[in-house]
Amino acid sequence: MRILVVGAGATGGYFGGRLLEAGRDVTFLVRPARAERLAATGLVIRSVHGDAALPSPPTVLAEDLGGRGPFDAVLLSCKAYDLDAAIEAFAPAVGARTVVLPMLNGMRHLDALDARFGVERVLGGACFISAALDDEGRILHRNDVHGLVYGARADGQRASVGAISAAMEGVRFNARASDDVLLDMWEKWAFLAALAGATCLMRASIGDIAAAGGPDLPLALLDECVAIAASAGRPPREKYLAWARGILTAQGSPMTASMLGDVERGAPTEADHILGDLLRRAPGGPGAGASSPLRTAYLALKAYEARRLRERPGSH
Ligand SMILES: NC(=O)C1=CN([C@@H]2O[C@H](COP(=O)(O)OP(=O)(O)OC[C@H]3O[C@@H](n4cnc5c(N)ncnc54)[C@H](OP(=O)(O)O)[C@@H]3O)[C@@H](O)[C@H]2O)C=CC1
Ligand SMILES: CC(C)(CO)C(=O)C(=O)O
């Protein structure tokens, strides 16, 4: 299976790197700066599950992709705000039998991918990991979770899902084909939105929020997100919710959403994709819960973005 991994950042670099480590036919679609860095240093992963140093990982720039023919699978790992440009960049790799497996958080990217390639080309997917790049461009795996779930969204995708499962056999992460991948995505989205909303609003970890006596905040956010998921016909399973509530209120937990890392670095965020899109889908419309915690968290992030753009005009 020829796999094109779009982006070699935290998630693309980790899961693509693990596939490459296992000897799979992987090429990374990257932009020039990342291509230069990977050529100089290789792809380096630091993880509790074992480090990897992959010299000269195969890379391709968008302008050279046209001559490479269609790939069998595209693993999409850009941030949501780069989605439109990324779609145009990898489109030449998508042929009549290619499937796209997106790893982004949230859901709205599915609409953009379906519109460009057709739903029959687009699987559902989500990844479970906490990872980031360090100053040297190495991938730091920051917890002990490394899962990738994927599954069919349309008739006729069963064979592609089977082929992906075969390609993932023996790799150093947990791969799982799901019979209800949209539910998996909604569950992760509801949890992440609560985590991102609470940790970005408080600029603190889950443990710090609990120590301040505020674990009701992530729980209220979760309840709101769960109600939106339910109104979309995808109520999270009780077992998942029990897990999520435990994580969101754990004493001493250093957990934050990767979005807080983006804020602390002064980087753009996926606030619209993760929080704004949930609000847009809220029963009664985005304005219905004017004083809702989700709306407050979203506004805090939009205010951060407004300030960022004011202070750094011309940035993303
Ligand atoms: N980090 C985490 O722990 C987790 C993240 N996620 C989700 O995964 C998604 C990706 O996040 P993450 O991996 O952290 O993000 P990163 O910013 O670390 O990586 C994204 C990569 O995509 C690349 N990219 C963007 N546009 C293009 C393009 N047109 N062509 C080629 N490469 C491109 C960027 O390249 P460049 O280097 O040139 O900027 C960057 O390296 C997000 O939706 C996030 O919410 C999900 C679970 C955990
Ligand atoms: C919650 C987490 C770490 C889980 O994968 C995540 O997706 C993120 O912070 O972006």
Short mmCIF file of C-alpha atoms and ligand atoms in Angstrom, two decimals:
data_model
loop_
_atom_site.label_atom_id
_atom_site.label_comp_id
_atom_site.label_asym_id
_atom_site.label_seq_id
_atom_site.Cartn_x
_atom_site.Cartn_y
_atom_site.Cartn_z
CA MET A 1 0.00 0.00 0.00
CA ARG A 2 1.43 3.39 -1.00
CA ILE A 3 0.67 5.83 1.79
CA LEU A 4 0.97 9.60 1.51
CA VAL A 5 1.12 11.31 4.90
CA VAL A 6 0.14 14.96 4.53
CA GLY A 7 2.21 16.88 7.08
CA ALA A 8 5.08 15.61 9.21
CA GLY A 9 4.16 17.55 12.33
CA ALA A 10 3.23 16.07 15.70
CA THR A 11 0.60 13.55 14.61
CA GLY A 12 1.62 12.99 10.97
CA GLY A 13 5.25 12.64 11.99
CA TYR A 14 4.38 10.23 14.80
CA PHE A 15 1.95 7.89 13.03
CA GLY A 16 3.67 8.21 9.65
CA GLY A 17 7.03 7.68 11.33
CA ARG A 18 5.80 4.54 13.08
CA LEU A 19 4.52 3.20 9.74
CA LEU A 20 7.86 3.97 8.11
CA GLU A 21 9.68 2.34 11.02
CA ALA A 22 7.64 -0.81 10.35
CA GLY A 23 8.79 -0.82 6.73
CA ARG A 24 5.64 0.52 5.09
CA ASP A 25 5.74 2.47 1.84
CA VAL A 26 5.31 5.97 3.26
CA THR A 27 5.96 9.37 1.68
CA PHE A 28 5.45 12.64 3.54
CA LEU A 29 3.94 15.59 1.67
CA VAL A 30 5.68 18.53 3.31
CA ARG A 31 6.37 22.21 2.75
CA PRO A 32 9.90 23.40 2.01
CA ALA A 33 11.06 24.26 5.54
CA ARG A 34 9.99 20.89 6.94
CA ALA A 35 11.53 19.11 3.92
CA GLU A 36 14.87 20.80 4.62
CA ARG A 37 14.75 19.94 8.30
CA LEU A 38 13.88 16.29 7.66
CA ALA A 39 16.66 16.00 5.08
CA ALA A 40 19.14 17.40 7.59
CA THR A 41 18.11 15.60 10.77
CA GLY A 42 15.89 12.71 9.70
CA LEU A 43 12.57 12.06 11.42
CA VAL A 44 13.13 11.68 15.13
CA ILE A 45 10.52 10.41 17.60
CA ARG A 46 10.96 10.44 21.37
CA SER A 47 8.40 8.24 23.07
CA VAL A 48 7.85 6.05 26.12
CA HIS A 49 7.04 3.35 23.60
CA GLY A 50 10.52 3.59 22.12
CA ASP A 51 12.46 6.26 20.29
CA ALA A 52 12.93 6.17 16.54
CA ALA A 53 15.50 7.87 14.31
CA LEU A 54 14.56 7.54 10.66
CA PRO A 55 17.24 8.98 8.39
CA SER A 56 16.13 10.53 5.09
CA PRO A 57 12.38 9.88 5.34
CA PRO A 58 10.84 10.03 1.85
CA THR A 59 9.32 13.46 1.29
CA VAL A 60 7.67 15.23 -1.61
CA LEU A 61 6.74 18.86 -2.19
CA ALA A 62 3.32 19.72 -3.60
CA GLU A 63 4.81 20.91 -6.88
CA ASP A 64 6.40 17.47 -7.45
CA LEU A 65 3.41 15.37 -6.45
CA GLY A 66 1.75 15.31 -9.87
CA GLY A 67 4.31 12.93 -11.37
CA ARG A 68 4.02 10.38 -8.55
CA GLY A 69 0.70 8.83 -9.59
CA PRO A 70 -2.20 8.16 -7.22
CA PHE A 71 -1.50 6.81 -3.75
CA ASP A 72 -3.63 4.10 -2.12
CA ALA A 73 -4.18 6.02 1.11
CA VAL A 74 -3.71 9.60 2.22
CA LEU A 75 -3.23 10.12 5.95
CA LEU A 76 -4.21 13.73 6.55
CA SER A 77 -2.60 15.44 9.53
CA CYS A 78 -2.68 19.21 8.96
CA LYS A 79 -4.34 21.64 11.34
CA ALA A 80 -7.87 22.67 10.42
CA TYR A 81 -6.83 26.21 9.48
CA ASP A 82 -4.50 24.77 6.80
CA LEU A 83 -7.11 22.39 5.42
CA ASP A 84 -8.10 24.17 2.21
CA ALA A 85 -4.50 24.66 1.07
CA ALA A 86 -3.60 21.11 2.08
CA ILE A 87 -6.50 19.70 0.05
CA GLU A 88 -5.27 21.50 -3.05
CA ALA A 89 -1.72 20.31 -2.36
CA PHE A 90 -2.53 16.60 -2.05
CA ALA A 91 -5.35 16.44 -4.63
CA PRO A 92 -3.00 15.15 -7.39
CA ALA A 93 -2.33 12.07 -5.22
CA VAL A 94 -6.02 11.10 -5.13
CA GLY A 95 -7.13 8.70 -7.84
CA ALA A 96 -10.26 6.62 -8.38
CA ARG A 97 -9.20 4.04 -5.75
CA THR A 98 -7.52 6.29 -3.18
CA VAL A 99 -8.97 6.75 0.28
CA VAL A 100 -8.31 9.72 2.54
CA LEU A 101 -8.00 9.02 6.28
CA PRO A 102 -8.18 12.30 8.21
CA MET A 103 -6.71 12.44 11.71
CA LEU A 104 -7.86 15.97 12.55
CA ASN A 105 -9.92 16.66 15.63
CA GLY A 106 -13.49 17.84 15.04
CA MET A 107 -15.78 17.05 12.15
CA ARG A 108 -16.13 19.93 9.71
CA HIS A 109 -13.15 18.79 7.62
CA LEU A 110 -15.27 15.85 6.45
CA ASP A 111 -17.58 18.26 4.61
CA ALA A 112 -14.65 19.91 2.83
CA LEU A 113 -13.10 16.55 1.90
CA ASP A 114 -16.42 15.11 0.71
CA ALA A 115 -17.05 18.20 -1.42
CA ARG A 116 -13.63 17.93 -3.08
CA PHE A 117 -13.23 14.14 -3.49
CA GLY A 118 -16.68 12.60 -2.91
CA VAL A 119 -17.76 10.82 0.28
CA GLU A 120 -16.75 7.44 -1.20
CA ARG A 121 -13.10 8.55 -1.07
CA VAL A 122 -13.19 9.81 2.54
CA LEU A 123 -12.99 7.54 5.59
CA GLY A 124 -13.65 8.65 9.15
CA GLY A 125 -10.70 8.81 11.51
CA ALA A 126 -9.31 10.16 14.75
CA CYS A 127 -6.05 9.85 16.61
CA PHE A 128 -5.40 9.58 20.32
CA ILE A 129 -2.04 10.89 21.39
CA SER A 130 -0.45 13.90 23.02
CA ALA A 131 2.47 14.97 20.87
CA ALA A 132 4.30 18.12 19.85
CA LEU A 133 7.39 19.18 17.94
CA ASP A 134 10.33 20.51 19.91
CA ASP A 135 12.63 23.33 18.78
CA GLU A 136 14.74 20.84 16.83
CA GLY A 137 11.74 19.51 14.92
CA ARG A 138 11.72 16.22 16.84
CA ILE A 139 8.41 14.63 17.72
CA LEU A 140 7.87 14.43 21.43
CA HIS A 141 5.26 11.91 22.49
CA ARG A 142 4.02 13.31 25.79
CA ASN A 143 1.80 10.56 27.17
CA ASP A 144 1.56 6.79 26.82
CA VAL A 145 -1.45 6.74 24.50
CA HIS A 146 -0.96 6.26 20.77
CA GLY A 147 -4.10 5.14 19.01
CA LEU A 148 -5.54 5.59 15.55
CA VAL A 149 -9.15 4.70 14.81
CA TYR A 150 -10.59 4.64 11.31
CA GLY A 151 -13.64 3.28 9.55
CA ALA A 152 -16.01 3.40 6.64
CA ARG A 153 -18.48 6.24 6.10
CA ALA A 154 -19.87 5.02 2.79
CA ASP A 155 -20.80 1.77 1.08
CA GLY A 156 -17.95 0.15 -0.74
CA GLN A 157 -15.20 1.29 1.66
CA ARG A 158 -14.92 -2.04 3.48
CA ALA A 159 -12.07 -3.33 1.29
CA SER A 160 -10.08 -0.11 1.80
CA VAL A 161 -10.55 -0.33 5.56
CA GLY A 162 -9.32 -3.94 5.43
CA ALA A 163 -6.27 -2.90 3.41
CA ILE A 164 -5.47 -0.16 5.93
CA SER A 165 -5.79 -2.64 8.79
CA ALA A 166 -3.35 -4.93 6.99
CA ALA A 167 -0.90 -2.04 6.54
CA MET A 168 -1.16 -1.19 10.24
CA GLU A 169 -0.40 -4.71 11.45
CA GLY A 170 2.77 -4.87 13.53
CA VAL A 171 3.26 -1.10 13.77
CA ARG A 172 4.18 0.53 17.08
CA PHE A 173 0.81 2.15 17.80
CA ASN A 174 -2.71 0.90 18.46
CA ALA A 175 -4.71 0.83 15.25
CA ARG A 176 -8.42 0.02 15.34
CA ALA A 177 -10.98 -0.33 12.58
CA SER A 178 -14.32 0.94 13.91
CA ASP A 179 -17.83 -0.07 12.89
CA ASP A 180 -19.11 3.35 13.97
CA VAL A 181 -16.28 5.75 13.32
CA LEU A 182 -18.54 8.81 13.33
CA LEU A 183 -19.52 8.04 16.91
CA ASP A 184 -15.84 7.66 17.80
CA MET A 185 -15.19 11.05 16.23
CA TRP A 186 -18.10 12.72 18.02
CA GLU A 187 -17.04 11.27 21.37
CA LYS A 188 -13.48 12.49 20.93
CA TRP A 189 -14.74 15.88 19.75
CA ALA A 190 -17.02 16.36 22.79
CA PHE A 191 -14.21 15.39 25.16
CA LEU A 192 -11.59 17.51 23.44
CA ALA A 193 -13.82 20.56 23.26
CA ALA A 194 -14.42 20.31 27.02
CA LEU A 195 -10.70 19.82 27.67
CA ALA A 196 -9.65 22.64 25.34
CA GLY A 197 -12.40 24.95 26.54
CA ALA A 198 -11.52 24.50 30.22
CA THR A 199 -7.72 24.45 29.96
CA CYS A 200 -7.56 27.41 27.53
CA LEU A 201 -10.09 29.47 29.51
CA MET A 202 -8.23 28.84 32.78
CA ARG A 203 -4.74 28.74 31.16
CA ALA A 204 -4.12 25.80 33.47
CA SER A 205 -4.02 22.02 33.55
CA ILE A 206 -6.89 19.81 34.63
CA GLY A 207 -5.11 19.26 37.97
CA ASP A 208 -4.72 23.00 38.51
CA ILE A 209 -8.40 23.56 37.75
CA ALA A 210 -9.33 20.81 40.22
CA ALA A 211 -7.00 22.32 42.85
CA ALA A 212 -8.74 25.67 42.41
CA GLY A 213 -12.04 23.96 43.20
CA GLY A 214 -13.31 24.25 39.65
CA PRO A 215 -13.83 20.75 38.24
CA ASP A 216 -17.46 21.71 37.59
CA LEU A 217 -16.20 23.84 34.66
CA PRO A 218 -14.90 20.98 32.45
CA LEU A 219 -17.93 18.92 33.47
CA ALA A 220 -20.35 21.70 32.44
CA LEU A 221 -18.50 22.04 29.13
CA LEU A 222 -18.69 18.29 28.61
CA ASP A 223 -22.43 18.25 29.33
CA GLU A 224 -22.97 21.00 26.77
CA CYS A 225 -20.90 19.22 24.12
CA VAL A 226 -22.64 15.93 24.83
CA ALA A 227 -26.05 17.58 24.38
CA ILE A 228 -24.92 18.89 20.99
CA ALA A 229 -23.62 15.44 19.98
CA ALA A 230 -26.94 13.91 21.07
CA SER A 231 -28.91 16.46 19.06
CA ALA A 232 -26.81 15.48 16.04
CA GLY A 233 -27.89 11.85 16.59
CA ARG A 234 -24.54 10.70 18.06
CA PRO A 235 -24.93 10.59 21.86
CA PRO A 236 -21.63 9.46 23.41
CA ARG A 237 -21.69 6.07 25.10
CA GLU A 238 -22.00 6.02 28.91
CA LYS A 239 -18.71 4.11 29.24
CA TYR A 240 -16.92 6.84 27.29
CA LEU A 241 -18.52 9.56 29.37
CA ALA A 242 -17.50 7.91 32.64
CA TRP A 243 -13.91 7.81 31.33
CA ALA A 244 -14.09 11.44 30.13
CA ARG A 245 -15.49 12.73 33.42
CA GLY A 246 -12.72 10.96 35.31
CA ILE A 247 -10.00 12.48 33.11
CA LEU A 248 -11.52 15.97 33.21
CA THR A 249 -11.66 16.10 37.01
CA ALA A 250 -8.51 14.15 37.96
CA GLN A 251 -6.65 15.66 40.91
CA GLY A 252 -3.04 16.47 40.13
CA SER A 253 -3.43 15.79 36.41
CA PRO A 254 -0.95 17.71 34.22
CA MET A 255 -3.24 17.24 31.23
CA THR A 256 -3.99 20.18 28.93
CA ALA A 257 -5.31 20.28 25.39
CA SER A 258 -2.74 20.81 22.63
CA MET A 259 -4.71 24.00 21.93
CA LEU A 260 -3.37 25.53 25.16
CA GLY A 261 0.13 24.83 23.83
CA ASP A 262 -0.82 26.74 20.67
CA VAL A 263 -2.03 29.70 22.75
CA GLU A 264 1.10 29.68 24.91
CA ARG A 265 3.30 29.68 21.79
CA GLY A 266 1.34 32.58 20.34
CA ALA A 267 0.26 30.35 17.45
CA PRO A 268 -3.06 30.15 15.60
CA THR A 269 -5.66 27.80 17.09
CA GLU A 270 -8.40 25.49 15.85
CA ALA A 271 -10.99 27.35 17.94
CA ASP A 272 -13.42 27.68 15.05
CA HIS A 273 -13.09 24.03 14.09
CA ILE A 274 -13.30 22.60 17.60
CA LEU A 275 -15.46 25.00 19.62
CA GLY A 276 -17.11 27.26 17.03
CA ASP A 277 -18.37 24.40 14.91
CA LEU A 278 -19.93 22.73 17.96
CA LEU A 279 -21.69 25.98 18.88
CA ARG A 280 -22.91 26.29 15.30
CA ARG A 281 -24.56 22.89 15.68
CA ALA A 282 -26.10 23.62 19.10
CA PRO A 283 -29.83 22.94 19.38
CA GLY A 284 -31.55 26.28 18.81
CA GLY A 285 -28.55 27.71 16.96
CA PRO A 286 -25.28 29.34 17.99
CA GLY A 287 -26.90 32.20 19.89
CA ALA A 288 -29.22 29.98 21.93
CA GLY A 289 -26.97 29.54 24.93
CA ALA A 290 -25.71 33.12 25.21
CA SER A 291 -24.17 32.51 28.63
CA SER A 292 -23.03 28.96 28.03
CA PRO A 293 -19.53 27.89 29.15
CA LEU A 294 -18.81 26.69 25.62
CA ARG A 295 -19.58 30.10 24.18
CA THR A 296 -17.47 31.80 26.87
CA ALA A 297 -14.52 29.51 26.09
CA TYR A 298 -14.95 30.12 22.36
CA LEU A 299 -15.06 33.90 22.87
CA ALA A 300 -11.91 33.76 25.01
CA LEU A 301 -10.09 32.02 22.16
CA LYS A 302 -11.48 34.37 19.52
CA ALA A 303 -10.36 37.33 21.64
CA TYR A 304 -6.89 35.74 21.85
CA GLU A 305 -6.88 35.38 18.06
CA ALA A 306 -8.05 38.97 17.54
CA ARG A 307 -5.27 40.25 19.79
CA ARG A 308 -2.73 38.01 18.07
CA LEU A 309 -3.65 39.35 14.65
CA ARG A 310 -3.64 42.94 15.92
CA GLU A 311 -0.18 42.53 17.41
CA ARG A 312 1.23 40.46 14.53
CA PRO A 313 -0.48 41.74 11.40
CA GLY A 314 0.04 39.52 8.37
CA SER A 315 0.39 36.29 10.39
CA HIS A 316 -1.88 33.27 9.84
N1 LIG B 1 -0.79 17.16 18.70
C1 LIG B 1 -1.65 16.35 19.33
O1 LIG B 1 -1.35 15.86 20.43
C2 LIG B 1 -2.94 15.98 18.70
C3 LIG B 1 -3.43 16.66 17.58
N2 LIG B 1 -4.61 16.23 17.01
C4 LIG B 1 -5.16 16.91 15.85
O2 LIG B 1 -4.38 16.53 14.72
C5 LIG B 1 -4.37 17.60 13.76
C6 LIG B 1 -2.92 17.94 13.46
O3 LIG B 1 -2.33 18.43 14.63
P1 LIG B 1 -0.76 18.39 14.89
O4 LIG B 1 -0.16 17.21 14.25
O5 LIG B 1 -0.59 18.61 16.34
O6 LIG B 1 -0.30 19.71 14.11
P2 LIG B 1 1.16 20.16 13.70
O7 LIG B 1 1.08 21.63 13.53
O8 LIG B 1 2.18 19.61 14.63
O9 LIG B 1 1.38 19.47 12.30
C7 LIG B 1 0.65 19.82 11.19
C8 LIG B 1 1.57 19.72 10.01
O10 LIG B 1 0.80 19.88 8.82
C9 LIG B 1 1.66 20.50 7.91
N3 LIG B 1 0.95 21.11 6.80
C10 LIG B 1 -0.01 22.06 6.83
N4 LIG B 1 -0.40 22.37 5.60
C11 LIG B 1 0.34 21.63 4.75
C12 LIG B 1 0.42 21.52 3.34
N5 LIG B 1 -0.34 22.27 2.53
N6 LIG B 1 1.30 20.67 2.81
C13 LIG B 1 2.11 19.93 3.59
N7 LIG B 1 2.09 19.97 4.96
C14 LIG B 1 1.20 20.82 5.52
C15 LIG B 1 2.42 21.53 8.71
O11 LIG B 1 3.58 21.84 8.00
P3 LIG B 1 4.61 23.01 8.31
O12 LIG B 1 5.63 22.34 9.17
O13 LIG B 1 5.12 23.39 6.96
O14 LIG B 1 3.84 24.09 9.01
C16 LIG B 1 2.66 20.78 10.00
O15 LIG B 1 3.92 20.15 10.02
C17 LIG B 1 -5.16 18.74 14.40
O16 LIG B 1 -6.48 18.71 13.94
C18 LIG B 1 -5.11 18.42 15.89
O17 LIG B 1 -6.22 18.94 16.60
C19 LIG B 1 -5.28 15.14 17.45
C20 LIG B 1 -4.82 14.44 18.53
C21 LIG B 1 -3.66 14.85 19.28
C1 LIG B 2 -6.79 15.49 24.07
C2 LIG B 2 -5.76 15.08 23.07
C3 LIG B 2 -4.38 15.16 23.68
C4 LIG B 2 -6.07 13.60 22.83
O1 LIG B 2 -5.58 13.01 21.73
C5 LIG B 2 -5.89 15.94 21.84
O2 LIG B 2 -6.43 15.53 20.86
C6 LIG B 2 -5.41 17.35 21.84
O3 LIG B 2 -5.03 17.87 22.88
O4 LIG B 2 -5.43 17.96 20.74
#
